[in-house]
Short mmCIF file of C-alpha atoms and ligand atoms in Angstrom, two decimals:
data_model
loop_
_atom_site.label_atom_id
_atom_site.label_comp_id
_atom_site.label_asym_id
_atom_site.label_seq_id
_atom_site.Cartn_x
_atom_site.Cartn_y
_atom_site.Cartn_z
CA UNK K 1 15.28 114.30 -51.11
CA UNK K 2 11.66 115.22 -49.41
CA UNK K 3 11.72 114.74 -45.42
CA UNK K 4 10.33 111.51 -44.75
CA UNK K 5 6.73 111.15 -42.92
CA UNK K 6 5.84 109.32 -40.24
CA UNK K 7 2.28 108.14 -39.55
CA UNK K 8 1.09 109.25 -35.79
CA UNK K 9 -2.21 108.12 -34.41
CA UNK K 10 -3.98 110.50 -32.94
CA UNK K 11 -5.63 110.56 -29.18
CA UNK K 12 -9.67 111.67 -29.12
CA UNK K 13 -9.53 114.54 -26.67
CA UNK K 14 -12.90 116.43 -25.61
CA UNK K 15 -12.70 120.29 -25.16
CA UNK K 16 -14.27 123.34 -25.91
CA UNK K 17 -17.51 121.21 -26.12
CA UNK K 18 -16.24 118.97 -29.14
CA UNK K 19 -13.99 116.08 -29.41
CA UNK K 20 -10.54 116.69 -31.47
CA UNK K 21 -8.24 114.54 -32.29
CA UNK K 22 -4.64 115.43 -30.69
CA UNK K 23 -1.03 114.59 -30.29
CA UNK K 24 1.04 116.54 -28.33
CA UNK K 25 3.90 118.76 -29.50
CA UNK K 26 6.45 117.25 -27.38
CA UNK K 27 6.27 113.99 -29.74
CA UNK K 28 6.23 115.74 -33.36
CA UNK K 29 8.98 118.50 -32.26
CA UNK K 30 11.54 114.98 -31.69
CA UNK K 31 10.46 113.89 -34.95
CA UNK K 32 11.26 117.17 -36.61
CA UNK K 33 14.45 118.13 -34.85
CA UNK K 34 16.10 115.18 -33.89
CA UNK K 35 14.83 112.25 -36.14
CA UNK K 36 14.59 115.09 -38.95
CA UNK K 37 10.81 113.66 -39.99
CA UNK K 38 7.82 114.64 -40.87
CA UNK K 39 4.65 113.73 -38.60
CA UNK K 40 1.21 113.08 -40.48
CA UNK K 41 -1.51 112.79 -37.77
CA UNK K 42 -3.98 109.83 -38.22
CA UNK K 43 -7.42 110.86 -36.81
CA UNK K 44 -8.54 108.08 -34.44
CA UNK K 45 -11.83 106.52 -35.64
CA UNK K 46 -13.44 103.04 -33.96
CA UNK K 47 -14.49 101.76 -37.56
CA UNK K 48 -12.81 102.73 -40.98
CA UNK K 49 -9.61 103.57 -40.84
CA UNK K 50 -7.95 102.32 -44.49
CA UNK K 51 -4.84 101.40 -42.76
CA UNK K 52 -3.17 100.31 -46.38
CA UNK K 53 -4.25 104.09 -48.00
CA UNK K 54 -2.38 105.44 -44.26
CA UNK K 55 0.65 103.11 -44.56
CA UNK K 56 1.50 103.31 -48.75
CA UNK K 57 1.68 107.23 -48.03
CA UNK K 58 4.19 106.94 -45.03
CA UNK K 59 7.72 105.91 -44.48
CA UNK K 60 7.12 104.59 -40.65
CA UNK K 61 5.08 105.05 -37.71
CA UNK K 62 5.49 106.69 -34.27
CA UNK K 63 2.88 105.44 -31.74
CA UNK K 64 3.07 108.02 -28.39
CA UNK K 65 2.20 108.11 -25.00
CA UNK K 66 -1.24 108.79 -23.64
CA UNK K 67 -3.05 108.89 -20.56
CA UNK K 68 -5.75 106.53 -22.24
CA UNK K 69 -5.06 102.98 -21.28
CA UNK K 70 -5.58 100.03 -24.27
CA UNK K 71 -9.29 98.33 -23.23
CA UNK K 72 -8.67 95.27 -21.29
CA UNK K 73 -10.90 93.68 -23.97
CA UNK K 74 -8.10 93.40 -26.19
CA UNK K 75 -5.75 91.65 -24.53
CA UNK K 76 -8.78 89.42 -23.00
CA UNK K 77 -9.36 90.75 -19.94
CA UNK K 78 -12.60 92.27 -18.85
CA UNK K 79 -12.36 95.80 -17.70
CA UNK K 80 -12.42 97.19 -14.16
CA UNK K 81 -12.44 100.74 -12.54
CA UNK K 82 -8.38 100.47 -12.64
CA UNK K 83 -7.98 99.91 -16.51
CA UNK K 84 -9.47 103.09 -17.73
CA UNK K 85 -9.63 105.98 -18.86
CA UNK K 86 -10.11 104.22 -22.38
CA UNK K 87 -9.54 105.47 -25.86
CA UNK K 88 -11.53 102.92 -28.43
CA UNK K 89 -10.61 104.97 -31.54
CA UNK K 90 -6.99 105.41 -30.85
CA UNK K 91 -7.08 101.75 -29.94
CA UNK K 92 -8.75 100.81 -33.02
CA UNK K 93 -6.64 103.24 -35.29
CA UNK K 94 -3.50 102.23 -33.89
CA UNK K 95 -3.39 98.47 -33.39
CA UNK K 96 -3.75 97.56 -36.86
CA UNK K 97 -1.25 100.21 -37.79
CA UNK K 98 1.18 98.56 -35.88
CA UNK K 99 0.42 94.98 -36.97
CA UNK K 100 0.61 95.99 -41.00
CA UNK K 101 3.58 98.81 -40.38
CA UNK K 102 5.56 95.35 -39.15
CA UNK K 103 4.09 93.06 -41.95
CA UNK K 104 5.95 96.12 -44.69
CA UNK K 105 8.85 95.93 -42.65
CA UNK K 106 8.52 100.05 -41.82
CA UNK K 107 9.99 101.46 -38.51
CA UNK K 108 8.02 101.01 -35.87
CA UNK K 109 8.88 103.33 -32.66
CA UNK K 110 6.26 102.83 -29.50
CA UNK K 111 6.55 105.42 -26.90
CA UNK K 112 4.97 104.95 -23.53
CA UNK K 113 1.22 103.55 -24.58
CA UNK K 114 2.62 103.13 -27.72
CA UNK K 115 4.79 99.97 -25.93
CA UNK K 116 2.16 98.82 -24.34
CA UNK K 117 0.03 98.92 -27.74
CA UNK K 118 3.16 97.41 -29.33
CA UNK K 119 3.03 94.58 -26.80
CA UNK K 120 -1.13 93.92 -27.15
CA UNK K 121 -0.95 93.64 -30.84
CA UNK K 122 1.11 91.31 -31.13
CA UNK K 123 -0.47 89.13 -28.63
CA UNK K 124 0.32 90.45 -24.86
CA UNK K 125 -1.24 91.47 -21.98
CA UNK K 126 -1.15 94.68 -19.79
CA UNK K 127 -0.68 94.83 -15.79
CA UNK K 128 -2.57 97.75 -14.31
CA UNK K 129 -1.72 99.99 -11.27
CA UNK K 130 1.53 98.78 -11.01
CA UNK K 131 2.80 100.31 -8.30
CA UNK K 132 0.19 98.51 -6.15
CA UNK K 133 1.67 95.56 -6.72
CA UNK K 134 5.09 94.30 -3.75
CA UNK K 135 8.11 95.30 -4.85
CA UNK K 136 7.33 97.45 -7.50
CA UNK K 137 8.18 101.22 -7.44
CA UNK K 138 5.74 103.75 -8.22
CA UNK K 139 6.54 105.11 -12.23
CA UNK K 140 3.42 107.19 -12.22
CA UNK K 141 3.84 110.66 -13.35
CA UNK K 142 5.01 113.04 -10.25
CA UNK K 143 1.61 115.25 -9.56
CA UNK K 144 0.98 118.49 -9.12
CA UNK K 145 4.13 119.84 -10.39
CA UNK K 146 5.11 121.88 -13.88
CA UNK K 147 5.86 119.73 -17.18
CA UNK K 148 9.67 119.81 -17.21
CA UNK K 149 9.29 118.24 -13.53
CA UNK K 150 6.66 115.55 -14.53
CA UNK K 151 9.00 114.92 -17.33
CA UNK K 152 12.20 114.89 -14.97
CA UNK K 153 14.68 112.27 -15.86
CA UNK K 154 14.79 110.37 -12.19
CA UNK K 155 14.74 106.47 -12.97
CA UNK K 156 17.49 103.66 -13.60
CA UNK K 157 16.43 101.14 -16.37
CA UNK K 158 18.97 98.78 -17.48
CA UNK K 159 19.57 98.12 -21.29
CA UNK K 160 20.47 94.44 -22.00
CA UNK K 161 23.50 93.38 -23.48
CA UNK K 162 23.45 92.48 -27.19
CA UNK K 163 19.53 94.04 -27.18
CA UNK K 164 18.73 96.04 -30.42
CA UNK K 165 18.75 99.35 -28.23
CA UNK K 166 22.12 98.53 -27.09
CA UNK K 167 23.36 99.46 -30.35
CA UNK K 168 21.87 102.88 -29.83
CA UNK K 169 22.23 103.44 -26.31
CA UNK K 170 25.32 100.93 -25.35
CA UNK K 171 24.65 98.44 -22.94
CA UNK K 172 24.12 98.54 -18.90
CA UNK K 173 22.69 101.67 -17.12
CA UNK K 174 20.77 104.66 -18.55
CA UNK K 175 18.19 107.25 -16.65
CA UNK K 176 15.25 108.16 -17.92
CA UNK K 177 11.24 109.68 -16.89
CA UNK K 178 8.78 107.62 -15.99
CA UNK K 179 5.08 108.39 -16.10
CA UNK K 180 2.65 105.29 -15.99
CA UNK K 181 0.81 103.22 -13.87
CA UNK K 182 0.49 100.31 -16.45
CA UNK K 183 2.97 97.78 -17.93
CA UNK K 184 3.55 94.65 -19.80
CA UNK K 185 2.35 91.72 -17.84
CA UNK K 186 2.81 88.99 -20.64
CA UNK K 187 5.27 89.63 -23.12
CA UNK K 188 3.75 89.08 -26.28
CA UNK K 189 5.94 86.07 -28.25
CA UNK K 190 7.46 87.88 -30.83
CA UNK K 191 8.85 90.70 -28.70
CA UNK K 192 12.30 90.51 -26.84
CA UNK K 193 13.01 92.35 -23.72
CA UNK K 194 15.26 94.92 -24.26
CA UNK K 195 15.83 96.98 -20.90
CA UNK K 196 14.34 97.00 -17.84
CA UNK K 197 14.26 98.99 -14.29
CA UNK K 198 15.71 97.68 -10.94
CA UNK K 199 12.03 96.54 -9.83
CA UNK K 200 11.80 93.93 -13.18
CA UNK K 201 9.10 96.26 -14.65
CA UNK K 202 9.50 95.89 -18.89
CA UNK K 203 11.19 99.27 -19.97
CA UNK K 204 12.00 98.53 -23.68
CA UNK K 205 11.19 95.77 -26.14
CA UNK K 206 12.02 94.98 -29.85
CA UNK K 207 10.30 92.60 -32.27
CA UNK K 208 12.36 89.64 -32.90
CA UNK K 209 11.70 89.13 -35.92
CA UNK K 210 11.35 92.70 -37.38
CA UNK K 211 12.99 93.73 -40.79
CA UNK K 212 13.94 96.94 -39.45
CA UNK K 213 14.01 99.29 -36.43
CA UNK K 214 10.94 98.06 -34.38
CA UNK K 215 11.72 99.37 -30.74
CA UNK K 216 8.85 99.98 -28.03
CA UNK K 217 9.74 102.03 -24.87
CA UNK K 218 7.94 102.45 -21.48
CA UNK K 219 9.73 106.00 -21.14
CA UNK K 220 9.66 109.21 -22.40
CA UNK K 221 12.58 110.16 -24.98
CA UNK K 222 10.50 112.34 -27.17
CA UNK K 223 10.08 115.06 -23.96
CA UNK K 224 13.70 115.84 -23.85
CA UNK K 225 15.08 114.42 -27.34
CA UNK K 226 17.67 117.50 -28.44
CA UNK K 227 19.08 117.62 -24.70
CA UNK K 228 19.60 114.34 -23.56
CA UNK K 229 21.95 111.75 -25.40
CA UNK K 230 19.97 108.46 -24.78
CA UNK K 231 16.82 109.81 -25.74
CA UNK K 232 18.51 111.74 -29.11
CA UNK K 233 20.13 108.60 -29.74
CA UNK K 234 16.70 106.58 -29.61
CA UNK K 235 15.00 109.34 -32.19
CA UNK K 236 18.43 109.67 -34.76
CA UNK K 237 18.05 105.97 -35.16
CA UNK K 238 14.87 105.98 -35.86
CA UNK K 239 14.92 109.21 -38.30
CA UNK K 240 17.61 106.94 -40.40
CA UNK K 241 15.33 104.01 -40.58
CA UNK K 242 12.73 106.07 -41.70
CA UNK K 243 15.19 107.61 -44.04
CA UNK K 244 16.46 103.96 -45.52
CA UNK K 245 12.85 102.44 -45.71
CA UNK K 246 11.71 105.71 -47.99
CA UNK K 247 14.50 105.01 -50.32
CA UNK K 248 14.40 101.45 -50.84
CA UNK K 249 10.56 102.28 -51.20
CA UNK K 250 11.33 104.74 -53.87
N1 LIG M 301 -1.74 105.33 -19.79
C1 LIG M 301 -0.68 104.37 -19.80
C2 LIG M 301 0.44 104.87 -20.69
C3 LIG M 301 1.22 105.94 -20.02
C4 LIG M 301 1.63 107.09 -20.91
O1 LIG M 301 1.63 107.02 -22.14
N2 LIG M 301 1.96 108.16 -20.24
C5 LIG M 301 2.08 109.42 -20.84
C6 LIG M 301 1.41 110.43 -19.95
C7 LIG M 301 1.05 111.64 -20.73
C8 LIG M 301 0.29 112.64 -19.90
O2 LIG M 301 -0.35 112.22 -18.89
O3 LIG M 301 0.33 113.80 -20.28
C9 LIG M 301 -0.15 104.09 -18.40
O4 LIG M 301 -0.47 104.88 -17.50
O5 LIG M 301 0.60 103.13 -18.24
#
């Protein structure tokens, strides 16, 4: 059998004097090694996207981090200087991806922004500059310092017994990176908490009533997927949804 592909929504990056549109390794090297997928990357346009034509040619969808933030207009909020920077096309290309990918039933992982998209689509709302706010740590990305240490596993989340994650991770404590200054603020209704750190900030979610693997996470697994066994765990499981949805497809 053909690897499986996942659909991956691209970011709209400007440089050498153009726009591209980008995902970065560290996300489509987990989903080749460890989940043992293929990654298609979706370019990231504001208006038409065919998200059907994207969808009937995939077996599920991985939705990454960026440093973008989702525009406070979509979760109905008007925008101020602490929401951005903003990424309209990724928004736009990724929303509805997520919405129909869970309508067909395909697996559905959401890594960092990908969560937080997760979590607006289906009806939620964002917090912004967390760590700004008593009592809550500060999860942003450590500056000035090389990748591996802006990557560096450093924070306790706690997985919840008898969560969907739990069956990949066990329940109770688990490190893991942390680089983000927004989170959920309302849970959108049909997502369940899953983990979350010592502070109460939303870590992991799944959507209740998902037909398959449907998990959103606030951290980082893709970074060190082959090395560290929570964050293989979290890609293997999702490489053998992908795997099951593409044969029942077929
Ligand atoms: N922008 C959002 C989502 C955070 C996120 O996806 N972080 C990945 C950082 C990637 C990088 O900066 O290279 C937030 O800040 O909450």
């Amino acid at each position: 059998m053909s690897k499986p592909i996942v659909a991956v929504p691209a970011d709209i990056r400007a440089f050498d004097g153009t726009n591209w549109h980008a995902v970065q390794h560290q996300y489509v090297r987990a989903a080749l090694n460890v989940a043992d997928v293929m990654s298609f990357i979706i370019p990231a346009f504001d208006t038409g996207n065919d998200t059907d034509a994207i969808l009937d040619r995939v077996d599920g969808l991985m939705v990454t981090g960026s440093a973008t933030n989702v525009h406070p207009s979509l979760y109905g909020r008007e925008a101020t200087e602490a929401d951005g920077p903003y990424d309209l096309a990724r928004d736009a290309t990724a929303l509805p991806l997520i919405r129909r990918a869970l309508d067909r039933g395909m697996p559905v992982f959401a890594i960092c922004r990908g969560l937080q998209e997760l979590n607006v689509a289906l009806g939620g709302t964002l917090a912004s500059e967390i760590q700004d706010q008593p009592g809550i740590w500060d999860h942003r990305k450590p500056a000035d310092v090389d990748r591996d240490s802006m990557y560096a596993i450093r924070q306790d989340v706690h997985v919840k017994e008898g969560s969907c994650i739990a069956r990949y991770l066990g329940a109770g404590s688990i490190q893991v990176n942390s680089l983000h200054r927004q989170a959920i603020g309302e849970t959108a209704p049909r997502l369940q908490v899953e983990a979350t750190a010592p502070d109460g900030t939303i870590e992991a979610v799944s959507v209740i009533d998902a037909k398959g693997f449907a998990i959103g996470v606030q951290w980082h697994p893709e970074y060190w997927a082959e090395t560290d066994s929570p964050s293989r765990a979290l890609f293997e499981a999702f490489g053998d949804a992908v795997r099951a949805y593409a044969a029942q497809k077929a």
